[in-house]
C-alpha cells in the first residue's frame, strides 16, 4: 500500500512538472522564440539558459603575477575611427595593467580571423579577444581555442552559440528602441510619421537590430500615445514583422499607429555612404518625408549633408541609433540632429580589458556570464547632451563609466 501511494505521488509530481513546463513554454512570447535572429541582437530572453556547464577554459587558480599576461586580439578592421578607438583604448588599458597585447587585423575576412586565432593558439596566449567577421566561423574559432585551453572574449557582435566567456558591447536593439521612442515623443500622437531608413548593410546583426529597434520604439510609443497600449513584447513582434516587410519590399505602412517607412538605403557605415543613400531617398520621397532613421552617426551626418545640399535641413529630421561621437553630440545639442544612441569604441575596448583584469587578477567568476554582456541602453537628446559631452576634447566619444558585468543569475533577479 505504501509502495502504491509513493508511486502515485511520483506520478502526480511528474505530471505536475510536465504541466508546469508546458505552461511556461506556452507563456513564452513569440518574440523570444525568434532568438537568435540578425534583427534582434540585444533582445534578452528572460528565460535564457544557464551557461555554467559550458566549458570556457577559464582559469581555476590565481595567475602567476611574475609572468606577463599575453592577450591575442583579432580585430575586424581598423578602417573606421570607431574601431581605431577600440584598439587605442585597449592598448592604453593593457599597458596600465602591465599586459602584453598582440593586435592583428582581419580586414573583414573570416579566413584571416581563423588564421589569426590559430596563430594565437600556437603562441599559447593567455586569452583571446575576438571581433567576429562571421558569426558561425567565430563560434568554431572559439571552440578550437577553448579546446586548446585558452578562454575567448568577443566584442561588438555576439557569435552563434559557442564557448566564449561573453561578448562586450553596447546594445544595438536597445539603443535603437530608445531612439525610436524619442522620435515618437518628438512628433506627438497627432502627427503621422513618414520615414526612410539607412543601415550599414543588410544581413549584419548590428545594422538590422539598430534599425529594427528604432522602428519598434516608434511603434511601441505611438501605441501608447494612441491608446492601443501594445505590450512591449507585442510591439517588438510587430516591429520585427514590419522590418521584415521593409527588408523584402523596401517599404511598409502601419496605419494603426500613423507610421510608415517609404524607403531603405544602405550606407556602409560611412558619411559618404549615408550621403549617397540619402540623396537617392530624397530624389524619390523628399516631398513626403518627416525623418531619416540612420543606423549610426556617420550615415546620419551624411544624410544631414544631403538635406543641406537640397535646402531641406530642418524640414526633414535625422535620428541616429548610435554611436555618440563628439561631432554628433554637438549636432544633437544644436538641434541639427534629433537624437543619437551611446555606442563608444573607446568604452568597448576598455570594457574588454577591464573584464580580463577582473578574471585573471581579481578572481571574478565569469563562468555564467550571458553570451552578450550588453551595456545599458541610453540616448542623447538636446535636453541631456551636456551630461555626455566631455570637456576633454581629445575624447572622440562621450563621458561614460563602464558598467559592472552581470551573470545570468543576476540578470534574471
mmCIF file of C-alpha atoms in Angstrom:
data_model
loop_
_atom_site.group_PDB
_atom_site.id
_atom_site.type_symbol
_atom_site.label_atom_id
_atom_site.label_comp_id
_atom_site.label_asym_id
_atom_site.label_seq_id
_atom_site.Cartn_x
_atom_site.Cartn_y
_atom_site.Cartn_z
ATOM 1 C CA UNK A 1 0.000 0.000 0.000
ATOM 2 C CA UNK A 2 2.846 2.351 0.905
ATOM 3 C CA UNK A 3 4.527 1.497 -2.392
ATOM 4 C CA UNK A 4 1.330 2.336 -4.322
ATOM 5 C CA UNK A 5 0.968 5.667 -2.513
ATOM 6 C CA UNK A 6 4.611 6.528 -3.253
ATOM 7 C CA UNK A 7 4.243 5.551 -6.891
ATOM 8 C CA UNK A 8 1.049 7.585 -7.162
ATOM 9 C CA UNK A 9 2.765 10.590 -5.592
ATOM 10 C CA UNK A 10 5.696 10.260 -8.015
ATOM 11 C CA UNK A 11 3.336 10.119 -10.986
ATOM 12 C CA UNK A 12 1.442 13.186 -9.786
ATOM 13 C CA UNK A 13 4.675 15.080 -9.227
ATOM 14 C CA UNK A 14 5.926 14.151 -12.688
ATOM 15 C CA UNK A 15 2.608 15.162 -14.253
ATOM 16 C CA UNK A 16 2.715 18.490 -12.442
ATOM 17 C CA UNK A 17 6.267 19.092 -13.670
ATOM 18 C CA UNK A 18 5.215 18.372 -17.251
ATOM 19 C CA UNK A 19 2.186 20.663 -16.934
ATOM 20 C CA UNK A 20 4.335 23.442 -15.460
ATOM 21 C CA UNK A 21 6.924 23.052 -18.213
ATOM 22 C CA UNK A 22 4.215 23.129 -20.871
ATOM 23 C CA UNK A 23 2.598 26.169 -19.300
ATOM 24 C CA UNK A 24 5.932 28.008 -19.175
ATOM 25 C CA UNK A 25 6.584 27.166 -22.820
ATOM 26 C CA UNK A 26 3.113 28.409 -23.738
ATOM 27 C CA UNK A 27 3.688 31.636 -21.817
ATOM 28 C CA UNK A 28 6.932 32.432 -23.641
ATOM 29 C CA UNK A 29 6.228 35.278 -26.033
ATOM 30 C CA UNK A 30 6.676 34.674 -29.733
ATOM 31 C CA UNK A 31 9.382 37.351 -29.987
ATOM 32 C CA UNK A 32 11.701 35.322 -27.738
ATOM 33 C CA UNK A 33 11.107 32.182 -29.793
ATOM 34 C CA UNK A 34 12.689 34.004 -32.737
ATOM 35 C CA UNK A 35 16.048 34.289 -30.963
ATOM 36 C CA UNK A 36 18.770 34.265 -32.124
ATOM 37 C CA UNK A 37 17.995 36.497 -35.102
ATOM 38 C CA UNK A 38 20.051 39.056 -37.025
ATOM 39 C CA UNK A 39 17.452 41.762 -36.355
ATOM 40 C CA UNK A 40 17.192 41.075 -32.604
ATOM 41 C CA UNK A 41 20.748 41.480 -31.314
ATOM 42 C CA UNK A 42 20.311 42.931 -27.829
ATOM 43 C CA UNK A 43 16.918 41.392 -27.104
ATOM 44 C CA UNK A 44 17.329 39.421 -23.887
ATOM 45 C CA UNK A 45 15.293 36.274 -23.331
ATOM 46 C CA UNK A 46 14.017 36.427 -19.734
ATOM 47 C CA UNK A 47 14.292 32.615 -19.654
ATOM 48 C CA UNK A 48 17.852 32.457 -21.019
ATOM 49 C CA UNK A 49 19.612 29.221 -20.199
ATOM 50 C CA UNK A 50 22.309 28.929 -17.566
ATOM 51 C CA UNK A 51 25.835 28.720 -19.075
ATOM 52 C CA UNK A 52 27.713 27.388 -16.059
ATOM 53 C CA UNK A 53 28.189 23.962 -17.629
ATOM 54 C CA UNK A 54 29.703 25.349 -20.838
ATOM 55 C CA UNK A 55 33.465 24.686 -20.803
ATOM 56 C CA UNK A 56 35.206 28.012 -21.434
ATOM 57 C CA UNK A 57 38.820 27.316 -20.361
ATOM 58 C CA UNK A 58 38.595 29.938 -17.640
ATOM 59 C CA UNK A 59 41.441 29.956 -15.084
ATOM 60 C CA UNK A 60 40.754 27.980 -11.918
ATOM 61 C CA UNK A 61 43.688 29.297 -9.889
ATOM 62 C CA UNK A 62 45.249 32.756 -9.488
ATOM 63 C CA UNK A 63 47.735 33.500 -12.255
ATOM 64 C CA UNK A 64 51.468 33.795 -11.672
ATOM 65 C CA UNK A 65 51.877 37.559 -11.238
ATOM 66 C CA UNK A 66 55.568 37.315 -12.131
ATOM 67 C CA UNK A 67 54.640 36.416 -15.720
ATOM 68 C CA UNK A 68 53.201 38.965 -18.106
ATOM 69 C CA UNK A 69 49.618 38.228 -19.214
ATOM 70 C CA UNK A 70 49.528 37.876 -23.003
ATOM 71 C CA UNK A 71 46.352 38.816 -24.907
ATOM 72 C CA UNK A 72 45.827 37.856 -28.553
ATOM 73 C CA UNK A 73 43.344 40.250 -30.180
ATOM 74 C CA UNK A 74 41.897 39.784 -33.672
ATOM 75 C CA UNK A 75 40.083 42.940 -34.811
ATOM 76 C CA UNK A 76 37.674 43.017 -37.737
ATOM 77 C CA UNK A 77 39.049 46.275 -39.210
ATOM 78 C CA UNK A 78 40.890 49.494 -38.447
ATOM 79 C CA UNK A 79 39.334 51.285 -41.405
ATOM 80 C CA UNK A 80 36.857 53.227 -39.262
ATOM 81 C CA UNK A 81 37.504 55.644 -36.363
ATOM 82 C CA UNK A 82 35.213 53.590 -34.119
ATOM 83 C CA UNK A 83 37.451 50.512 -34.379
ATOM 84 C CA UNK A 84 40.619 52.589 -34.071
ATOM 85 C CA UNK A 85 39.321 53.925 -30.758
ATOM 86 C CA UNK A 86 38.609 50.355 -29.581
ATOM 87 C CA UNK A 87 42.237 49.364 -30.073
ATOM 88 C CA UNK A 88 43.785 52.638 -28.878
ATOM 89 C CA UNK A 89 41.889 52.426 -25.591
ATOM 90 C CA UNK A 90 42.545 48.695 -25.186
ATOM 91 C CA UNK A 91 46.282 49.264 -25.674
ATOM 92 C CA UNK A 92 46.324 52.057 -23.093
ATOM 93 C CA UNK A 93 44.357 49.991 -20.579
ATOM 94 C CA UNK A 94 46.511 46.896 -21.166
ATOM 95 C CA UNK A 95 49.667 48.965 -20.595
ATOM 96 C CA UNK A 96 48.144 50.256 -17.348
ATOM 97 C CA UNK A 97 47.826 46.664 -16.081
ATOM 98 C CA UNK A 98 51.186 45.548 -17.491
ATOM 99 C CA UNK A 99 49.663 43.179 -20.078
ATOM 100 C CA UNK A 100 51.109 42.317 -23.487
ATOM 101 C CA UNK A 101 48.575 42.990 -26.255
ATOM 102 C CA UNK A 102 49.115 41.389 -29.667
ATOM 103 C CA UNK A 103 46.645 43.001 -32.114
ATOM 104 C CA UNK A 104 46.027 41.501 -35.557
ATOM 105 C CA UNK A 105 43.581 42.903 -38.130
ATOM 106 C CA UNK A 106 41.402 40.630 -40.256
ATOM 107 C CA UNK A 107 40.206 43.276 -42.751
ATOM 108 C CA UNK A 108 36.720 41.770 -42.686
ATOM 109 C CA UNK A 109 37.952 38.376 -43.913
ATOM 110 C CA UNK A 110 36.719 35.367 -41.861
ATOM 111 C CA UNK A 111 39.619 33.260 -43.152
ATOM 112 C CA UNK A 112 42.089 35.802 -41.747
ATOM 113 C CA UNK A 113 40.283 35.791 -38.415
ATOM 114 C CA UNK A 114 40.521 31.996 -38.233
ATOM 115 C CA UNK A 115 44.202 32.045 -39.177
ATOM 116 C CA UNK A 116 44.902 34.664 -36.511
ATOM 117 C CA UNK A 117 43.091 32.577 -33.893
ATOM 118 C CA UNK A 118 45.219 29.572 -34.866
ATOM 119 C CA UNK A 119 48.384 31.674 -34.580
ATOM 120 C CA UNK A 120 47.364 32.785 -31.092
ATOM 121 C CA UNK A 121 46.733 29.164 -30.119
ATOM 122 C CA UNK A 122 50.198 28.205 -31.386
ATOM 123 C CA UNK A 123 51.685 31.133 -29.451
ATOM 124 C CA UNK A 124 49.876 29.897 -26.318
ATOM 125 C CA UNK A 125 48.494 33.299 -25.329
ATOM 126 C CA UNK A 126 46.598 33.528 -22.046
ATOM 127 C CA UNK A 127 43.340 34.846 -23.508
ATOM 128 C CA UNK A 128 41.980 35.644 -26.980
ATOM 129 C CA UNK A 129 39.776 38.616 -27.862
ATOM 130 C CA UNK A 130 37.672 38.131 -30.981
ATOM 131 C CA UNK A 131 35.764 40.697 -33.041
ATOM 132 C CA UNK A 132 33.738 38.362 -35.299
ATOM 133 C CA UNK A 133 33.789 38.730 -39.069
ATOM 134 C CA UNK A 134 31.422 35.777 -39.492
ATOM 135 C CA UNK A 135 29.248 34.533 -36.632
ATOM 136 C CA UNK A 136 29.277 30.817 -37.406
ATOM 137 C CA UNK A 137 33.020 30.826 -38.128
ATOM 138 C CA UNK A 138 33.641 32.778 -34.918
ATOM 139 C CA UNK A 139 31.893 30.078 -32.897
ATOM 140 C CA UNK A 140 34.104 27.404 -34.467
ATOM 141 C CA UNK A 141 37.216 29.550 -33.910
ATOM 142 C CA UNK A 142 36.325 29.987 -30.248
ATOM 143 C CA UNK A 143 35.804 26.247 -29.831
ATOM 144 C CA UNK A 144 39.312 25.493 -31.147
ATOM 145 C CA UNK A 145 40.812 27.992 -28.717
ATOM 146 C CA UNK A 146 38.885 26.626 -25.746
ATOM 147 C CA UNK A 147 39.858 23.069 -26.705
ATOM 148 C CA UNK A 148 43.459 24.299 -26.503
ATOM 149 C CA UNK A 149 42.823 25.697 -23.024
ATOM 150 C CA UNK A 150 42.522 29.395 -23.961
ATOM 151 C CA UNK A 151 39.419 31.412 -22.986
ATOM 152 C CA UNK A 152 37.843 33.688 -25.605
ATOM 153 C CA UNK A 153 36.077 37.018 -25.097
ATOM 154 C CA UNK A 154 34.187 38.579 -28.011
ATOM 155 C CA UNK A 155 33.251 42.178 -28.681
ATOM 156 C CA UNK A 156 30.939 44.098 -30.965
ATOM 157 C CA UNK A 157 28.797 41.254 -32.311
ATOM 158 C CA UNK A 158 27.586 38.175 -30.431
ATOM 159 C CA UNK A 159 28.772 34.949 -32.141
ATOM 160 C CA UNK A 160 26.496 31.953 -32.581
ATOM 161 C CA UNK A 161 26.063 29.706 -29.544
ATOM 162 C CA UNK A 162 29.639 28.989 -28.535
ATOM 163 C CA UNK A 163 32.031 28.569 -25.592
ATOM 164 C CA UNK A 164 33.014 32.250 -25.465
ATOM 165 C CA UNK A 165 33.104 33.791 -21.993
ATOM 166 C CA UNK A 166 30.836 36.655 -23.126
ATOM 167 C CA UNK A 167 30.592 39.470 -25.683
ATOM 168 C CA UNK A 168 31.273 43.056 -24.602
ATOM 169 C CA UNK A 169 29.085 45.543 -26.467
ATOM 170 C CA UNK A 170 26.575 48.344 -26.327
ATOM 171 C CA UNK A 171 23.018 47.189 -27.029
ATOM 172 C CA UNK A 172 22.199 47.581 -30.760
ATOM 173 C CA UNK A 173 18.486 46.865 -30.454
ATOM 174 C CA UNK A 174 18.056 48.642 -27.130
ATOM 175 C CA UNK A 175 19.673 51.892 -28.268
ATOM 176 C CA UNK A 176 17.590 51.841 -31.438
ATOM 177 C CA UNK A 177 14.448 51.205 -29.413
ATOM 178 C CA UNK A 178 15.052 54.170 -27.105
ATOM 179 C CA UNK A 179 15.913 56.436 -30.034
ATOM 180 C CA UNK A 180 12.694 55.354 -31.763
ATOM 181 C CA UNK A 181 10.643 56.099 -28.682
ATOM 182 C CA UNK A 182 12.109 59.594 -28.591
ATOM 183 C CA UNK A 183 11.231 60.142 -32.260
ATOM 184 C CA UNK A 184 7.589 59.313 -31.493
ATOM 185 C CA UNK A 185 7.622 61.580 -28.434
ATOM 186 C CA UNK A 186 9.067 64.394 -30.541
ATOM 187 C CA UNK A 187 6.224 64.266 -33.066
ATOM 188 C CA UNK A 188 3.384 63.528 -30.639
ATOM 189 C CA UNK A 189 0.258 61.470 -31.162
ATOM 190 C CA UNK A 190 -1.451 63.595 -33.810
ATOM 191 C CA UNK A 191 1.330 63.819 -36.396
ATOM 192 C CA UNK A 192 1.657 60.889 -38.820
ATOM 193 C CA UNK A 193 5.337 59.933 -39.221
ATOM 194 C CA UNK A 194 6.714 59.165 -42.665
ATOM 195 C CA UNK A 195 10.290 57.935 -42.500
ATOM 196 C CA UNK A 196 13.135 56.459 -44.517
ATOM 197 C CA UNK A 197 15.876 54.247 -43.074
ATOM 198 C CA UNK A 198 19.599 53.934 -43.764
ATOM 199 C CA UNK A 199 21.504 50.942 -42.410
ATOM 200 C CA UNK A 200 25.101 49.812 -42.846
ATOM 201 C CA UNK A 201 24.266 46.680 -44.777
ATOM 202 C CA UNK A 202 21.504 44.090 -44.884
ATOM 203 C CA UNK A 203 22.354 40.871 -43.062
ATOM 204 C CA UNK A 204 24.636 42.438 -40.456
ATOM 205 C CA UNK A 205 23.151 41.876 -36.998
ATOM 206 C CA UNK A 206 24.201 45.263 -35.613
ATOM 207 C CA UNK A 207 22.758 47.093 -38.621
ATOM 208 C CA UNK A 208 19.488 45.225 -38.677
ATOM 209 C CA UNK A 209 18.997 45.296 -34.913
ATOM 210 C CA UNK A 210 19.557 49.041 -34.588
ATOM 211 C CA UNK A 211 17.096 49.903 -37.348
ATOM 212 C CA UNK A 212 14.589 47.277 -36.229
ATOM 213 C CA UNK A 213 14.901 48.700 -32.711
ATOM 214 C CA UNK A 214 14.159 52.241 -33.947
ATOM 215 C CA UNK A 215 11.101 51.065 -35.874
ATOM 216 C CA UNK A 216 9.882 49.098 -32.862
ATOM 217 C CA UNK A 217 10.455 52.003 -30.471
ATOM 218 C CA UNK A 218 8.300 54.229 -32.645
ATOM 219 C CA UNK A 219 5.562 51.592 -32.849
ATOM 220 C CA UNK A 220 5.600 50.999 -29.098
ATOM 221 C CA UNK A 221 5.483 54.690 -28.183
ATOM 222 C CA UNK A 222 2.800 55.513 -30.759
ATOM 223 C CA UNK A 223 0.681 52.647 -29.465
ATOM 224 C CA UNK A 224 0.820 54.220 -26.000
ATOM 225 C CA UNK A 225 0.075 57.691 -27.362
ATOM 226 C CA UNK A 226 -2.920 56.481 -29.368
ATOM 227 C CA UNK A 227 -4.408 54.284 -26.651
ATOM 228 C CA UNK A 228 -3.622 50.963 -28.344
ATOM 229 C CA UNK A 229 -1.368 50.107 -25.391
ATOM 230 C CA UNK A 230 0.591 47.306 -27.016
ATOM 231 C CA UNK A 231 2.750 45.427 -24.544
ATOM 232 C CA UNK A 232 6.454 45.855 -25.149
ATOM 233 C CA UNK A 233 6.706 42.275 -26.448
ATOM 234 C CA UNK A 234 3.716 42.719 -28.787
ATOM 235 C CA UNK A 235 5.287 45.924 -30.116
ATOM 236 C CA UNK A 236 8.609 44.099 -30.572
ATOM 237 C CA UNK A 237 6.901 41.395 -32.613
ATOM 238 C CA UNK A 238 5.005 43.967 -34.678
ATOM 239 C CA UNK A 239 8.203 45.920 -35.270
ATOM 240 C CA UNK A 240 10.082 42.781 -36.264
ATOM 241 C CA UNK A 241 7.395 41.858 -38.797
ATOM 242 C CA UNK A 242 7.353 45.381 -40.243
ATOM 243 C CA UNK A 243 11.141 45.342 -40.504
ATOM 244 C CA UNK A 244 10.916 42.098 -42.491
ATOM 245 C CA UNK A 245 8.491 43.868 -44.840
ATOM 246 C CA UNK A 246 10.996 46.687 -45.204
ATOM 247 C CA UNK A 247 13.845 44.276 -45.987
ATOM 248 C CA UNK A 248 11.909 42.320 -48.587
ATOM 249 C CA UNK A 249 9.708 45.036 -50.076
ATOM 250 C CA UNK A 250 11.588 48.275 -49.426
ATOM 251 C CA UNK A 251 8.698 49.882 -47.516
ATOM 252 C CA UNK A 252 5.865 49.304 -45.049
ATOM 253 C CA UNK A 253 2.808 51.080 -43.722
ATOM 254 C CA UNK A 254 1.353 50.751 -40.231
ATOM 255 C CA UNK A 255 -1.754 52.984 -40.304
ATOM 256 C CA UNK A 256 -2.928 51.937 -36.825
ATOM 257 C CA UNK A 257 -0.003 53.870 -35.314
ATOM 258 C CA UNK A 258 0.225 56.526 -38.069
ATOM 259 C CA UNK A 259 3.695 55.398 -39.108
ATOM 260 C CA UNK A 260 5.229 54.353 -42.416
ATOM 261 C CA UNK A 261 8.699 53.803 -43.834
ATOM 262 C CA UNK A 262 8.769 54.518 -47.549
ATOM 263 C CA UNK A 263 12.356 53.629 -48.424
ATOM 264 C CA UNK A 264 15.504 51.909 -47.141
ATOM 265 C CA UNK A 265 19.070 52.675 -48.179
ATOM 266 C CA UNK A 266 22.452 51.110 -47.475
ATOM 267 C CA UNK A 267 25.290 53.390 -46.361
ATOM 268 C CA UNK A 268 28.105 51.010 -45.355
ATOM 269 C CA UNK A 269 28.586 52.866 -42.048
ATOM 270 C CA UNK A 270 30.317 55.880 -43.646
ATOM 271 C CA UNK A 271 29.397 59.531 -44.083
ATOM 272 C CA UNK A 272 29.800 59.302 -47.860
ATOM 273 C CA UNK A 273 27.655 56.181 -47.898
ATOM 274 C CA UNK A 274 24.970 57.940 -45.872
ATOM 275 C CA UNK A 275 25.121 60.923 -48.233
ATOM 276 C CA UNK A 276 24.664 58.719 -51.311
ATOM 277 C CA UNK A 277 21.830 56.728 -49.754
ATOM 278 C CA UNK A 278 20.039 59.881 -48.567
ATOM 279 C CA UNK A 279 20.343 61.526 -51.978
ATOM 280 C CA UNK A 280 18.645 58.529 -53.599
ATOM 281 C CA UNK A 281 15.927 58.561 -50.944
ATOM 282 C CA UNK A 282 15.308 62.313 -51.293
ATOM 283 C CA UNK A 283 15.095 62.086 -55.086
ATOM 284 C CA UNK A 284 12.089 59.803 -54.749
ATOM 285 C CA UNK A 285 10.474 60.853 -51.471
ATOM 286 C CA UNK A 286 11.547 64.322 -50.270
ATOM 287 C CA UNK A 287 8.057 65.808 -50.578
ATOM 288 C CA UNK A 288 6.542 63.440 -48.022
ATOM 289 C CA UNK A 289 9.383 62.612 -45.621
ATOM 290 C CA UNK A 290 9.429 63.714 -41.984
ATOM 291 C CA UNK A 291 12.580 61.937 -40.815
ATOM 292 C CA UNK A 292 15.523 59.774 -41.836
ATOM 293 C CA UNK A 293 16.351 56.967 -39.406
ATOM 294 C CA UNK A 294 20.100 56.361 -39.605
ATOM 295 C CA UNK A 295 21.836 53.385 -38.061
ATOM 296 C CA UNK A 296 24.936 55.299 -36.967
ATOM 297 C CA UNK A 297 26.323 58.820 -36.632
ATOM 298 C CA UNK A 298 28.417 58.728 -39.793
ATOM 299 C CA UNK A 299 25.492 57.797 -42.029
ATOM 300 C CA UNK A 300 23.338 60.307 -40.142
ATOM 301 C CA UNK A 301 25.875 63.057 -40.816
ATOM 302 C CA UNK A 302 25.912 62.055 -44.478
ATOM 303 C CA UNK A 303 22.107 62.297 -44.550
ATOM 304 C CA UNK A 304 22.329 65.744 -42.930
ATOM 305 C CA UNK A 305 24.701 66.880 -45.692
ATOM 306 C CA UNK A 306 22.251 65.639 -48.313
ATOM 307 C CA UNK A 307 19.474 67.625 -46.653
ATOM 308 C CA UNK A 308 21.641 70.753 -46.512
ATOM 309 C CA UNK A 309 22.542 70.360 -50.193
ATOM 310 C CA UNK A 310 18.844 70.313 -51.109
ATOM 311 C CA UNK A 311 17.821 73.070 -48.683
ATOM 312 C CA UNK A 312 15.814 70.591 -46.617
ATOM 313 C CA UNK A 313 17.699 70.904 -43.326
ATOM 314 C CA UNK A 314 15.190 71.469 -40.528
ATOM 315 C CA UNK A 315 12.313 70.354 -42.732
ATOM 316 C CA UNK A 316 13.315 66.694 -42.542
ATOM 317 C CA UNK A 317 14.863 65.447 -39.303
ATOM 318 C CA UNK A 318 17.687 62.945 -38.789
ATOM 319 C CA UNK A 319 17.716 60.427 -35.917
ATOM 320 C CA UNK A 320 20.630 58.060 -35.206
ATOM 321 C CA UNK A 321 20.596 54.800 -33.255
ATOM 322 C CA UNK A 322 24.339 55.090 -32.386
ATOM 323 C CA UNK A 323 27.339 55.985 -31.830
ATOM 324 C CA UNK A 324 27.700 59.147 -29.769
ATOM 325 C CA UNK A 325 30.765 60.624 -31.497
ATOM 326 C CA UNK A 326 31.661 64.078 -30.210
ATOM 327 C CA UNK A 327 30.739 65.668 -33.561
ATOM 328 C CA UNK A 328 27.296 64.071 -33.446
ATOM 329 C CA UNK A 329 26.777 65.155 -29.835
ATOM 330 C CA UNK A 330 27.421 68.754 -30.872
ATOM 331 C CA UNK A 331 24.908 68.380 -33.708
ATOM 332 C CA UNK A 332 22.307 66.968 -31.322
ATOM 333 C CA UNK A 333 22.915 69.801 -28.853
ATOM 334 C CA UNK A 334 22.487 72.400 -31.600
ATOM 335 C CA UNK A 335 19.262 70.760 -32.779
ATOM 336 C CA UNK A 336 20.638 69.790 -36.197
ATOM 337 C CA UNK A 337 20.158 66.124 -35.282
ATOM 338 C CA UNK A 338 17.273 64.841 -33.221
ATOM 339 C CA UNK A 339 18.876 62.028 -31.219
ATOM 340 C CA UNK A 340 21.724 59.538 -31.104
ATOM 341 C CA UNK A 341 22.450 56.442 -29.016
ATOM 342 C CA UNK A 342 25.511 55.630 -26.944
ATOM 343 C CA UNK A 343 27.976 53.183 -28.528
ATOM 344 C CA UNK A 344 31.590 54.059 -27.867
ATOM 345 C CA UNK A 345 34.523 52.190 -29.335
ATOM 346 C CA UNK A 346 36.673 53.544 -26.503
ATOM 347 C CA UNK A 347 34.450 52.139 -23.786
ATOM 348 C CA UNK A 348 34.078 48.823 -25.594
ATOM 349 C CA UNK A 349 37.852 48.386 -25.653
ATOM 350 C CA UNK A 350 38.088 49.490 -22.025
ATOM 351 C CA UNK A 351 35.365 47.041 -21.021
ATOM 352 C CA UNK A 352 37.170 44.068 -22.597
ATOM 353 C CA UNK A 353 40.457 44.775 -20.802
ATOM 354 C CA UNK A 354 38.623 45.522 -17.555
ATOM 355 C CA UNK A 355 36.890 42.139 -17.739
ATOM 356 C CA UNK A 356 40.202 40.380 -18.407
ATOM 357 C CA UNK A 357 41.703 42.108 -15.369
ATOM 358 C CA UNK A 358 38.750 41.076 -13.206
ATOM 359 C CA UNK A 359 39.011 37.438 -14.312
ATOM 360 C CA UNK A 360 42.770 36.947 -14.180
ATOM 361 C CA UNK A 361 43.812 39.315 -11.376
ATOM 362 C CA UNK A 362 40.771 39.801 -9.168
ATOM 363 C CA UNK A 363 39.193 36.349 -9.081
ATOM 364 C CA UNK A 364 35.927 37.328 -10.763
ATOM 365 C CA UNK A 365 33.825 34.239 -11.566
ATOM 366 C CA UNK A 366 32.852 34.781 -15.213
ATOM 367 C CA UNK A 367 31.564 31.254 -15.793
ATOM 368 C CA UNK A 368 27.897 32.197 -16.053
ATOM 369 C CA UNK A 369 28.002 35.434 -17.999
ATOM 370 C CA UNK A 370 25.480 35.655 -20.862
ATOM 371 C CA UNK A 371 26.599 35.309 -24.481
ATOM 372 C CA UNK A 372 26.031 39.060 -24.758
ATOM 373 C CA UNK A 373 27.003 41.394 -21.896
ATOM 374 C CA UNK A 374 25.149 44.455 -23.148
ATOM 375 C CA UNK A 375 25.818 47.891 -21.705
ATOM 376 C CA UNK A 376 22.574 49.615 -20.616
ATOM 377 C CA UNK A 377 20.748 51.397 -23.447
ATOM 378 C CA UNK A 378 20.968 55.201 -23.399
ATOM 379 C CA UNK A 379 20.283 58.044 -25.831
ATOM 380 C CA UNK A 380 21.434 61.641 -26.162
ATOM 381 C CA UNK A 381 18.949 64.419 -26.929
ATOM 382 C CA UNK A 382 19.179 68.200 -26.957
ATOM 383 C CA UNK A 383 17.931 68.269 -23.364
ATOM 384 C CA UNK A 384 20.614 65.985 -21.915
ATOM 385 C CA UNK A 385 23.558 66.467 -24.312
ATOM 386 C CA UNK A 386 25.596 68.461 -21.785
ATOM 387 C CA UNK A 387 25.647 65.435 -19.470
ATOM 388 C CA UNK A 388 27.549 63.432 -22.077
ATOM 389 C CA UNK A 389 29.796 65.989 -23.794
ATOM 390 C CA UNK A 390 33.269 65.578 -22.305
ATOM 391 C CA UNK A 391 35.174 68.816 -21.551
ATOM 392 C CA UNK A 392 38.244 66.857 -22.672
ATOM 393 C CA UNK A 393 38.029 67.473 -26.413
ATOM 394 C CA UNK A 394 40.544 64.663 -27.011
ATOM 395 C CA UNK A 395 37.778 62.176 -26.179
ATOM 396 C CA UNK A 396 36.121 61.347 -29.539
ATOM 397 C CA UNK A 397 33.064 59.981 -27.757
ATOM 398 C CA UNK A 398 31.052 60.758 -24.611
ATOM 399 C CA UNK A 399 31.573 60.737 -20.872
ATOM 400 C CA UNK A 400 30.779 57.283 -19.565
ATOM 401 C CA UNK A 401 31.567 54.744 -16.854
ATOM 402 C CA UNK A 402 31.851 51.116 -17.949
ATOM 403 C CA UNK A 403 29.133 49.191 -16.047
ATOM 404 C CA UNK A 404 29.693 46.084 -13.939
ATOM 405 C CA UNK A 405 29.428 42.730 -15.708
ATOM 406 C CA UNK A 406 26.415 40.734 -14.530
ATOM 407 C CA UNK A 407 25.899 36.984 -14.520
ATOM 408 C CA UNK A 408 22.782 35.315 -15.879
ATOM 409 C CA UNK A 409 21.547 34.784 -12.332
ATOM 410 C CA UNK A 410 21.957 38.474 -11.524
ATOM 411 C CA UNK A 411 20.206 39.497 -14.738
ATOM 412 C CA UNK A 412 17.260 37.211 -14.012
ATOM 413 C CA UNK A 413 16.907 38.515 -10.469
#
